[in-house]
Amino acid sequence: MSATTETVRLETVFDRTAGPDAAIARLTLVNDTNRRIGPFELALTSIVPLVPGEGSGVRVVERVSVYHVVAGDPAFVLEPGAALELGPFTAGFPVRHANDGPSAAYLVDLAGNVLAEDVPRAQRRVLTEVEVAPCATTPEPGPAPVAPPARPPDGPLVLPWPDRVEVAGESPVRRWALAGPDGFCEPEWTAVRDLVARLFPGEDERLLAAAGESADDRAGVVTVVRAPAGTMAEAASRLRFDGDAVEVTVAAAAGLRAALVTLAQLVRAADLVGGPGRVPTSGVIEDAPRYEWRGLHLDVARSFRTADEVARVIDLAAWRKLNRLHLHLTDDEGWRLPVLGYPALTDIGAWRGHGRAVPPLLGSGPEPTGGSYTAADIAGWRRRADALGVVMVPEIDLPGHGFAALAAVPDLRDPDDAGGYRSVQGFTTNVLNPGVDATWPFLRAALGAVADLFDPPWIHVGGDEVPAGAWDGSPAAGRWAVEHGVSGTDGIAAAFMAGVVDLVRTDLGREVGVWEEAAASGALGPGEGYVVPWQSSKECRDLLAAGHTVVAAPAERCYLDQVSDDHWTTPGLSWAGAVPLEAAHTFDPAELAAVGGVGSVLGLQACLWSEVTPTAERVDDQLVGRLDALAERAWSPPGAGDLDRVATLASIAPRLARTGLPA
Ligand code: ACM
């Protein structure tokens, strides 16, 4: 990076010679400006917590999760052109990838240059933002892994791979026109044509004619036949090719939409990839999904995605025949849902930044970062999702992961809580308190807002990662525990979540989804709602053995926030190890139910947590390819499909960022 006269740079080198679990960071601030800066304190965010080592001359002034403000003794000062070495710091988690280190930083002081120890964040003044260089490592990383060659396989290019493909021939058709019958199929035809128009602007004219428009020379003719009642599953379809014509037999809208996506995929790949046998002239494609629940989970709490981006994620799911979008709307780092009577949730809890109740985190800098959704945004998503057969599953994460809510609505805290816990992400105030009077009206309002705005069949209520000792310092929680005959973190969490489950099922009349902890604790019983086991396959097996209805998302297969390989510069988290394309594509949830299982696998879900995906481009990096692989596992027969085809189709797959698409 060339030095400018305006920049202060932060360079980080992790020494991993003693292993990634014992990584030591050395930070260097370089003053490329022509002015003296200081005295100052350094504010930074990172993925791993950084703890100043003995004798480093550095002390922590403030830490909230991965927001750190550190001061020097003597105070930090930077002369023009000078470099200042800070540290060593010990990494609080194993360091395996460059993105684990600092990703945003700035320098602060107080008005009047009084050092800021014990001074509230709001009174510190931002001196300058710091340019953060990519984190380096010793020893040097090895070569990047070689990507497998993606030779396009011959034949139809469809993803997910259908149940039965027996086709031949090579049609020049590159576009489809609808011959009828009138009425029955037009809403679905229009929905898929609109989908194609949004995903591939300009290609819709090429791929699907408007309903009612007659066929031109290059168009194949589609005739839709309704299957007699009871002869086909809802999402099933049969495509019979005959020259330039195709007869599509379906029983219901879901099957028709899926069949039309197949037809659009066929001509699109013929156009963009080319090769032999892309659009058949004879034979049959029979199709039906393996699993009822084919999910994508998206965390819009840690990294906000605009309403338009969320709408596009519905499209990305539908193109891959996924039919559930689980929206993680609240977490420590941000609250995104409007709740009547609680404007602070979105006015305060949706925004991070210097001096705010929620500080900069996860690479956001001092400027305000965040946002929330309106009722109109959500109504727009629902219209789109309904048209495409995608069910939105909103989540309010309870009782933990509540830092932003508690920062925005202080009445939710027990004023006498002496605290003493720390969540796995490093928050010390992030658990709702069942003994505080304001809590239950708040829960009714928040979950009621979810029910009103989304009108969902399921509300996901979280239940994950309650920190040990969460309520030990709270007299109000202690009294509540005695009244309810429970004790300890697990006992209180189970009783709290049982109350939340009851609220959703009895008062709101919706079914419930939870993360594994809430089912393991008994808050959600077997046969009630569904559970998403996430830490590993072991939790999937345990919950199936206990009789639960499971949407499988074991991290080592389904967590797409995890790195795809072990190379230093590959971005992502890595607590579950690397999740390469092969790991996603070879996942078979049925294997988890093999021994003694009495529960059932409803389906599977790809999960994208957003600690390391602040931009749409980064979302694409994590999703494209591995999401295609999991979509195939959710839809196709076990073992069907192949990686070369997944890789080929991933190269032309629609993305969230509209860059990188073929012209
Ligand atoms: C989770 O990943 N905490 C559900």
XYZ file of C-alpha atoms and ligand atoms in Angstrom:
667
model
C 0.000 0.000 0.000
C 1.562 3.328 -0.964
C 1.888 5.864 1.819
C -0.148 9.024 1.451
C 0.197 12.149 3.538
C -3.278 11.688 4.996
C -3.226 8.214 6.461
C -2.634 6.539 9.759
C -2.223 2.811 9.124
C -2.611 -0.161 11.434
C -0.570 -3.227 10.580
C -1.045 -6.488 12.435
C 1.190 -9.513 12.422
C 0.064 -12.651 14.214
C 2.889 -14.833 15.435
C 1.539 -18.377 15.169
C 4.822 -20.212 15.583
C 3.494 -21.710 18.840
C 0.269 -22.700 17.028
C -2.942 -20.881 16.154
C -4.334 -21.460 19.647
C -1.480 -19.465 21.170
C -1.320 -16.657 18.634
C 0.318 -13.404 19.667
C -0.475 -10.179 17.838
C 1.883 -7.286 17.322
C 0.210 -4.104 16.171
C 2.033 -1.226 14.496
C 0.526 2.204 13.943
C 2.200 4.167 11.172
C 1.662 7.903 10.923
C 1.852 8.868 7.260
C 0.360 12.273 7.930
C 2.489 15.348 8.349
C 1.080 16.206 11.758
C 1.742 15.064 15.286
C -1.145 13.013 16.676
C -1.806 12.546 20.357
C -2.001 11.825 23.033
C -4.556 9.288 21.872
C -6.186 5.963 22.544
C -6.726 3.303 19.917
C -10.241 1.978 19.270
C -10.454 -1.133 17.132
C -12.776 -3.988 16.254
C -11.692 -7.490 15.376
C -13.062 -11.025 15.325
C -10.804 -12.366 18.078
C -10.582 -10.496 21.380
C -7.104 -9.007 21.903
C -5.709 -9.022 25.429
C -2.613 -6.865 26.118
C 0.227 -9.004 27.367
C 2.389 -8.477 30.441
C 4.854 -5.645 30.035
C 3.237 -4.375 26.866
C 2.650 -0.915 28.318
C -0.877 -1.143 26.943
C -4.049 -1.247 29.012
C -7.678 -1.817 28.091
C -9.855 1.242 28.677
C -13.034 -0.325 27.342
C -14.044 -3.640 25.885
C -17.476 -4.608 24.574
C -17.257 -7.944 22.792
C -14.709 -7.287 20.042
C -14.723 -3.496 20.411
C -11.529 -2.530 22.206
C -10.221 0.841 23.331
C -6.635 0.628 24.516
C -4.392 3.273 26.031
C -0.620 3.469 26.403
C 1.537 4.069 29.435
C 3.118 6.473 28.627
C 0.286 7.818 26.519
C 0.409 7.035 22.804
C 1.767 9.836 20.632
C 2.634 9.622 16.945
C 5.134 12.042 15.428
C 4.800 12.707 11.687
C 6.238 9.769 9.745
C 6.756 7.694 12.894
C 5.679 4.127 13.659
C 4.464 2.970 17.066
C 4.607 -0.684 18.052
C 1.862 -1.897 20.397
C 1.660 -5.202 22.146
C 2.150 -8.032 22.314
C -1.535 -8.944 22.558
C -2.770 -12.457 23.196
C -5.606 -13.567 20.951
C -8.674 -14.647 22.922
C -9.560 -17.359 20.379
C -7.432 -19.452 18.037
C -6.283 -17.395 15.069
C -6.453 -19.210 11.754
C -7.314 -16.616 9.106
C -6.400 -13.033 8.262
C -9.913 -11.779 8.946
C -9.686 -12.870 12.608
C -7.671 -9.758 13.454
C -8.445 -6.015 13.472
C -10.704 -4.872 10.655
C -11.602 -1.299 11.663
C -9.767 1.177 13.868
C -9.665 4.829 14.843
C -7.899 7.090 17.304
C -9.714 8.962 20.066
C -9.032 11.520 22.722
C -11.078 13.804 24.944
C -11.829 17.380 24.133
C -8.924 19.107 25.847
C -6.630 16.122 25.378
C -7.356 14.611 28.773
C -6.829 10.895 28.511
C -10.023 8.933 28.331
C -9.671 6.294 30.994
C -13.029 5.920 32.771
C -14.527 8.522 30.491
C -17.772 7.543 28.765
C -17.476 6.678 25.110
C -19.770 9.521 24.107
C -17.344 12.086 25.491
C -14.326 10.824 23.642
C -13.548 12.627 20.423
C -12.595 10.800 17.243
C -9.222 12.113 16.066
C -8.802 10.142 12.892
C -9.897 6.939 11.245
C -7.164 4.415 10.653
C -6.594 2.423 7.498
C -6.357 -1.236 8.500
C -3.928 -3.376 6.511
C -4.675 -7.095 5.964
C -3.345 -9.112 8.900
C -0.154 -11.025 8.194
C 1.165 -14.114 9.891
C 4.390 -15.798 10.850
C 5.287 -18.368 9.719
C 4.337 -17.406 6.157
C 1.224 -19.161 4.845
C 1.634 -21.986 2.350
C 0.278 -21.862 -1.189
C -3.439 -21.384 -1.754
C -5.303 -24.650 -2.367
C -5.818 -25.544 -6.010
C -9.459 -25.356 -7.091
C -10.711 -28.551 -8.747
C -11.057 -28.217 -12.516
C -14.651 -27.404 -13.444
C -15.041 -29.080 -16.840
C -18.671 -28.684 -17.709
C -20.263 -32.122 -17.865
C -22.357 -32.912 -20.959
C -26.161 -32.906 -20.907
C -28.770 -30.789 -19.149
C -27.426 -28.336 -16.589
C -30.029 -28.203 -13.847
C -29.530 -27.589 -10.155
C -30.707 -29.190 -7.957
C -30.459 -32.402 -9.978
C -33.926 -33.890 -10.580
C -35.255 -37.183 -9.337
C -35.077 -38.890 -12.764
C -33.459 -37.592 -15.952
C -33.881 -39.736 -19.074
C -33.428 -37.415 -22.006
C -31.681 -37.256 -25.365
C -31.184 -34.935 -28.299
C -29.964 -31.392 -28.657
C -32.579 -28.755 -29.323
C -31.686 -25.284 -30.613
C -34.489 -23.877 -28.400
C -33.214 -21.013 -26.229
C -36.518 -19.594 -25.084
C -39.904 -20.869 -23.901
C -43.404 -19.655 -24.712
C -46.530 -20.711 -22.851
C -49.242 -22.412 -24.901
C -51.669 -22.927 -22.075
C -54.047 -23.745 -20.669
C -55.218 -20.251 -19.817
C -55.676 -19.250 -16.212
C -54.315 -22.304 -14.436
C -50.664 -21.603 -15.020
C -50.347 -17.892 -15.694
C -49.616 -16.684 -12.129
C -46.742 -19.162 -11.803
C -45.438 -18.418 -15.302
C -45.462 -14.712 -14.496
C -43.824 -15.274 -11.094
C -40.938 -17.237 -12.632
C -40.597 -14.805 -15.533
C -40.436 -11.914 -13.049
C -37.866 -13.883 -11.039
C -35.692 -14.305 -14.110
C -36.140 -10.616 -15.001
C -34.942 -9.537 -11.557
C -32.059 -12.001 -11.354
C -30.819 -11.641 -14.904
C -31.860 -8.268 -16.302
C -32.090 -8.487 -20.067
C -32.138 -12.282 -20.083
C -35.860 -12.587 -19.301
C -36.782 -11.607 -22.833
C -34.413 -14.269 -24.039
C -35.479 -17.054 -21.679
C -39.237 -16.835 -21.141
C -41.795 -15.093 -23.352
C -44.559 -13.195 -21.584
C -47.640 -15.262 -20.759
C -49.969 -14.862 -23.729
C -47.145 -13.965 -26.156
C -46.988 -16.430 -29.048
C -43.908 -18.492 -29.812
C -41.281 -17.169 -32.213
C -38.770 -19.222 -34.259
C -36.368 -19.964 -31.443
C -38.988 -20.608 -28.740
C -40.048 -24.022 -27.513
C -43.708 -24.360 -26.658
C -44.763 -25.254 -23.118
C -48.098 -26.922 -22.475
C -49.141 -27.420 -18.882
C -51.290 -30.393 -17.881
C -52.886 -30.716 -14.481
C -52.333 -34.153 -12.928
C -55.440 -35.952 -11.665
C -55.997 -35.364 -7.940
C -53.917 -37.579 -5.701
C -51.519 -38.763 -8.387
C -48.627 -36.375 -7.748
C -47.074 -34.586 -4.790
C -47.511 -30.810 -4.587
C -43.978 -29.896 -5.573
C -43.572 -32.725 -8.102
C -43.504 -32.340 -11.874
C -42.989 -34.304 -15.074
C -41.429 -32.678 -18.148
C -41.908 -34.623 -21.387
C -39.766 -33.300 -24.259
C -40.862 -33.740 -27.840
C -38.900 -31.816 -30.467
C -39.292 -28.127 -29.694
C -42.221 -28.723 -27.355
C -42.442 -29.722 -23.727
C -45.451 -30.961 -21.804
C -45.342 -30.142 -18.101
C -47.549 -32.216 -15.807
C -48.057 -30.921 -12.270
C -50.605 -31.183 -9.491
C -50.101 -27.786 -7.875
C -48.460 -24.378 -8.065
C -45.304 -25.554 -6.256
C -44.625 -28.218 -8.889
C -45.297 -25.799 -11.715
C -42.930 -23.151 -10.356
C -40.180 -25.732 -9.897
C -40.705 -27.083 -13.418
C -40.566 -23.596 -14.917
C -37.345 -22.847 -13.029
C -35.926 -26.071 -14.503
C -36.889 -24.953 -18.027
C -35.380 -21.492 -17.493
C -32.175 -23.051 -16.113
C -31.906 -25.360 -19.144
C -32.003 -22.616 -21.757
C -29.885 -20.229 -19.689
C -27.060 -22.756 -19.298
C -27.337 -23.661 -23.002
C -26.860 -19.980 -23.767
C -24.075 -19.189 -21.298
C -22.148 -22.456 -20.967
C -22.880 -24.147 -24.284
C -21.816 -27.728 -24.872
C -23.631 -30.831 -26.045
C -27.145 -31.912 -25.051
C -28.168 -28.897 -22.970
C -31.853 -28.741 -24.050
C -33.325 -32.176 -24.820
C -35.586 -33.044 -27.741
C -36.977 -36.259 -26.266
C -37.376 -38.046 -22.977
C -38.551 -37.195 -19.495
C -37.421 -35.282 -16.444
C -39.387 -36.362 -13.387
C -38.875 -34.352 -10.279
C -39.930 -34.072 -6.667
C -38.093 -32.691 -3.662
C -36.590 -35.003 -1.094
C -37.232 -32.707 1.866
C -40.119 -30.472 2.785
C -37.798 -27.925 4.480
C -35.133 -26.573 2.162
C -33.825 -23.610 4.045
C -31.482 -20.674 3.937
C -30.818 -18.771 7.142
C -29.539 -15.210 6.877
C -28.224 -13.124 9.769
C -29.270 -9.525 9.093
C -28.582 -8.520 12.711
C -24.774 -8.574 12.802
C -24.413 -7.138 9.303
C -27.452 -5.240 8.105
C -28.697 -6.029 4.604
C -30.970 -3.523 2.900
C -34.610 -4.414 2.283
C -33.830 -4.736 -1.450
C -30.997 -7.131 -0.714
C -33.237 -9.304 1.455
C -35.796 -9.337 -1.360
C -33.062 -10.483 -3.716
C -32.083 -13.251 -1.281
C -35.648 -14.570 -1.638
C -34.978 -14.731 -5.384
C -31.596 -16.429 -4.889
C -33.338 -19.070 -2.776
C -36.180 -19.627 -5.255
C -33.760 -20.070 -8.190
C -32.193 -22.946 -6.216
C -35.630 -24.371 -5.268
C -35.137 -23.521 -1.611
C -38.438 -22.796 0.093
C -37.645 -21.376 3.550
C -35.888 -18.115 4.375
C -35.044 -17.939 8.075
C -34.309 -14.290 8.904
C -32.211 -13.762 12.026
C -33.548 -10.298 12.900
C -32.024 -9.623 16.301
C -28.691 -10.198 17.957
C -26.199 -8.505 20.240
C -24.887 -6.345 17.413
C -28.230 -5.031 16.121
C -32.033 -5.140 16.359
C -33.783 -4.821 12.995
C -37.517 -5.287 13.649
C -39.957 -2.401 14.291
C -41.985 -3.034 17.472
C -44.915 -0.786 18.353
C -44.283 1.037 21.641
C -40.518 0.409 21.556
C -39.076 2.927 19.057
C -35.682 2.801 20.800
C -35.187 -0.751 19.532
C -34.677 0.546 16.012
C -33.693 4.166 16.783
C -30.883 3.030 19.098
C -30.544 -0.755 18.884
C -30.216 -0.821 15.102
C -27.171 1.446 14.948
C -23.549 0.966 15.887
C -20.982 3.718 16.037
C -18.648 5.750 18.172
C -20.355 7.178 21.244
C -23.506 5.103 20.721
C -25.189 2.604 23.007
C -23.959 -0.123 20.667
C -20.307 0.530 19.813
C -18.577 -0.232 16.517
C -18.262 -4.006 16.124
C -17.169 -6.565 13.548
C -15.367 -4.148 11.266
C -17.779 -1.244 11.471
C -16.023 2.063 12.170
C -16.928 5.167 14.175
C -19.583 6.372 11.704
C -23.174 5.154 12.276
C -23.664 1.713 10.696
C -26.877 -0.283 10.575
C -30.565 0.068 9.817
C -33.901 -1.590 10.325
C -36.916 -2.626 8.296
C -40.330 -1.049 7.933
C -43.725 -2.714 7.776
C -43.761 -1.853 4.053
C -40.396 -3.606 3.531
C -41.718 -6.737 5.175
C -45.001 -6.627 3.236
C -42.951 -6.401 0.019
C -40.866 -9.451 0.970
C -44.002 -11.397 1.771
C -45.587 -10.646 -1.604
C -42.460 -11.793 -3.381
C -41.956 -14.840 -1.178
C -45.607 -15.908 -1.576
C -45.411 -15.640 -5.352
C -42.306 -17.861 -5.355
C -43.409 -20.405 -2.746
C -40.809 -19.316 -0.193
C -41.950 -19.193 3.443
C -40.259 -16.557 5.587
C -39.351 -17.698 9.093
C -38.536 -14.685 11.296
C -36.372 -15.130 14.384
C -36.170 -13.120 17.590
C -33.194 -14.595 19.421
C -34.072 -15.120 23.118
C -33.091 -14.926 25.920
C -29.397 -14.374 25.075
C -27.917 -12.400 22.184
C -29.828 -9.385 23.511
C -27.125 -6.728 23.964
C -28.634 -4.308 21.418
C -32.145 -4.670 22.914
C -30.870 -4.128 26.462
C -28.763 -1.164 25.364
C -31.792 0.403 23.668
C -34.383 -0.353 26.374
C -32.609 -0.134 29.751
C -35.903 -0.895 31.604
C -35.324 -4.499 30.566
C -32.356 -4.710 32.946
C -32.471 -5.522 36.631
C -30.974 -2.336 38.163
C -29.584 -4.440 41.013
C -27.929 -6.976 38.721
C -24.299 -7.316 39.798
C -23.513 -9.115 36.518
C -20.415 -11.263 36.308
C -21.054 -13.299 33.158
C -19.574 -13.008 29.679
C -21.125 -14.490 26.559
C -19.050 -16.534 24.143
C -18.898 -13.450 21.898
C -17.675 -11.385 24.859
C -20.811 -9.444 25.885
C -21.423 -8.829 29.581
C -25.016 -7.546 29.351
C -26.831 -9.600 26.758
C -29.438 -11.791 28.450
C -33.073 -10.850 29.015
C -34.257 -11.303 32.558
C -37.486 -13.230 33.272
C -37.799 -11.618 36.721
C -37.888 -8.031 35.440
C -41.443 -6.651 35.177
C -40.859 -5.088 31.777
C -39.664 -8.325 30.164
C -42.944 -10.150 29.504
C -44.841 -7.169 28.043
C -41.787 -6.589 25.853
C -41.779 -10.206 24.679
C -45.507 -10.060 23.899
C -44.986 -6.872 21.905
C -41.925 -8.138 20.001
C -43.306 -11.570 19.183
C -46.710 -10.014 18.444
C -45.004 -7.669 15.969
C -43.412 -10.660 14.269
C -46.796 -12.383 14.035
C -48.502 -9.255 12.668
C -45.829 -8.248 10.199
C -44.857 -11.642 8.799
C -48.000 -13.677 9.546
C -45.674 -16.685 9.637
C -46.586 -20.320 10.272
C -43.436 -20.561 12.434
C -41.689 -18.063 14.675
C -38.121 -18.965 15.581
C -37.335 -17.905 19.150
C -33.629 -18.679 19.356
C -32.567 -20.203 22.659
C -28.871 -20.537 21.829
C -25.714 -19.726 23.747
C -27.034 -18.476 27.094
C -23.852 -17.620 29.004
C -23.076 -19.586 32.159
C -24.099 -17.606 35.236
C -26.333 -15.295 33.180
C -28.690 -14.563 36.081
C -26.418 -15.261 39.072
C -26.007 -11.556 39.845
C -29.690 -10.629 39.522
C -31.928 -10.606 42.630
C -35.018 -10.310 40.379
C -34.053 -13.428 38.438
C -33.318 -15.203 41.710
C -36.845 -14.485 42.979
C -38.354 -15.598 39.655
C -36.387 -18.848 39.816
C -37.678 -19.614 43.320
C -41.272 -18.881 42.256
C -40.869 -21.258 39.308
C -39.036 -23.951 41.244
C -35.909 -23.829 39.078
C -32.266 -22.994 39.661
C -29.015 -22.389 37.819
C -28.496 -21.029 34.318
C -29.874 -24.100 32.551
C -32.940 -24.356 34.783
C -33.846 -20.683 34.419
C -33.155 -20.701 30.667
C -35.398 -23.757 30.180
C -38.264 -22.239 32.200
C -37.864 -18.873 30.451
C -37.915 -20.471 27.002
C -40.867 -22.689 27.951
C -42.761 -19.461 28.705
C -41.735 -18.014 25.333
C -42.792 -21.189 23.519
C -46.151 -21.073 25.281
C -46.612 -17.413 24.349
C -45.995 -18.164 20.680
C -48.098 -21.321 20.536
C -51.001 -20.394 22.813
C -51.307 -16.611 22.554
C -50.128 -16.120 18.988
C -51.237 -19.445 17.517
C -47.982 -20.067 15.630
C -45.622 -23.002 15.597
C -42.189 -22.583 17.104
C -38.648 -23.124 15.916
C -35.648 -23.124 18.246
C -31.901 -23.680 18.183
C -30.722 -26.944 19.700
C -30.213 -25.692 23.258
C -33.918 -24.947 23.801
C -34.920 -28.465 22.762
C -32.095 -30.159 24.669
C -33.238 -28.322 27.826
C -36.838 -29.491 27.400
C -38.275 -26.007 26.740
C -39.562 -27.375 23.430
C -40.842 -30.920 23.669
C -40.655 -33.627 20.969
C -43.581 -33.196 18.608
C -43.764 -29.454 19.223
C -42.498 -27.245 16.409
C -39.013 -27.925 15.073
C -35.458 -27.660 16.266
C -32.302 -26.660 14.410
C -29.280 -28.537 15.767
C -26.229 -26.538 14.781
C -23.001 -27.242 16.660
C -22.315 -30.539 14.934
C -23.856 -33.767 13.661
C -23.765 -35.129 17.187
C -26.465 -32.693 18.341
C -28.564 -33.658 15.289
C -28.304 -37.323 16.258
C -29.083 -36.661 19.920
C -32.196 -34.633 19.140
C -33.446 -37.157 16.604
C -32.899 -39.935 19.123
C -34.949 -37.904 21.610
C -37.832 -37.766 19.135
C -37.584 -34.169 17.864
C -38.520 -32.863 14.442
C -35.212 -31.606 13.097
C -34.097 -29.129 10.469
C -30.476 -30.211 10.247
C -27.789 -27.525 10.093
C -24.635 -29.102 11.548
C -21.920 -26.474 11.324
C -19.367 -28.740 9.652
C -21.745 -29.110 6.669
C -24.173 -26.199 6.681
C -22.496 -23.157 8.280
C -21.474 -21.091 5.298
C -19.901 -18.409 7.489
C -17.110 -20.922 8.058
C -14.055 -20.827 5.789
C -14.058 -23.084 2.761
C -10.389 -24.043 3.213
C -7.525 -23.621 5.657
C -5.489 -21.044 3.760
C -4.566 -17.937 5.798
C -6.176 -15.418 3.450
C -9.437 -17.363 2.957
C -12.119 -15.346 4.722
C -14.613 -16.764 7.185
C -14.872 -18.106 10.687
C -13.296 -21.432 11.542
C -14.510 -22.692 14.914
C -16.154 -25.635 13.110
C -13.150 -26.133 10.820
C -13.287 -25.613 7.073
C -16.504 -26.399 5.177
C -15.347 -27.126 1.628
C -17.776 -27.577 -1.263
C -17.438 -31.365 -0.960
C -18.499 -31.309 2.705
C -21.700 -29.504 1.802
C -22.366 -31.678 -1.214
C -21.890 -35.005 0.558
C -24.162 -34.121 3.485
C -26.961 -36.646 3.961
C -29.200 -35.751 6.919
C -30.806 -39.201 6.800
C -27.535 -40.714 8.025
C -27.983 -38.804 11.270
C -31.189 -40.641 12.014
C -29.801 -44.126 11.397
C -29.439 -45.553 14.877
C -32.452 -45.666 17.145
C -33.838 -42.362 15.928
C -37.517 -41.797 16.575
C -37.576 -38.160 15.506
C -37.833 -37.048 11.935
C -35.721 -34.964 9.575
C -37.893 -32.197 8.161
C -35.042 -30.997 6.000
C -31.868 -29.008 6.120
C -30.806 -25.408 6.260
C -27.749 -23.507 5.090
C -26.843 -20.869 7.670
C -25.075 -17.602 6.938
C -24.073 -15.748 10.080
C -22.708 -12.358 9.201
C -19.716 -11.582 11.432
C -17.462 -11.619 8.383
C -19.892 -10.634 5.618
C -20.388 -6.867 5.886
C -20.980 -6.453 2.131
C -23.103 -8.138 -0.525
C -19.909 -9.257 -2.289
C -18.756 -11.015 0.858
C -22.153 -12.714 1.172
C -21.646 -14.080 -2.340
C -18.130 -15.321 -1.501
C -19.536 -17.415 1.314
C -22.740 -18.593 -0.396
C -22.168 -19.246 -4.066
C -21.188 -22.854 -4.714
C -21.721 -24.177 -1.210
C -25.335 -22.960 -1.177
C -25.846 -24.666 -4.549
C -24.411 -27.873 -3.097
C -26.737 -27.757 -0.083
C -29.735 -26.909 -2.267
C -28.989 -30.117 -4.156
C -28.822 -32.091 -0.924
C -32.134 -30.623 0.241
C -33.935 -31.428 -3.014
C -32.250 -34.300 -4.846
C -32.096 -38.009 -4.046
C -29.197 -38.994 -1.758
C -25.902 -38.917 -3.638
C -27.428 -37.513 -6.846
C -25.657 -34.738 -8.697
C -21.955 -34.133 -9.154
C -19.495 -31.480 -8.136
C -18.417 -30.523 -11.649
C -21.991 -29.578 -12.455
C -22.364 -27.693 -9.165
C -19.154 -25.785 -9.917
C -20.239 -25.081 -13.501
C -23.623 -23.775 -12.451
C -22.129 -21.814 -9.566
C -20.051 -19.927 -12.132
C -23.250 -18.544 -13.710
C -25.358 -18.528 -10.539
C -27.211 -15.382 -9.566
C -25.492 -13.365 -6.867
C -26.510 -10.838 -4.278
C -24.080 -8.230 -5.575
C -24.943 -7.592 -9.181
C -21.312 -7.734 -10.182
C -19.489 -10.658 -11.663
C -22.452 -11.893 -13.684
C -21.906 -12.951 -17.258
C -22.829 -10.173 -19.691
C -25.786 -20.457 16.636
O -24.956 -20.605 15.726
N -25.464 -19.816 17.748
C -27.143 -20.969 16.515
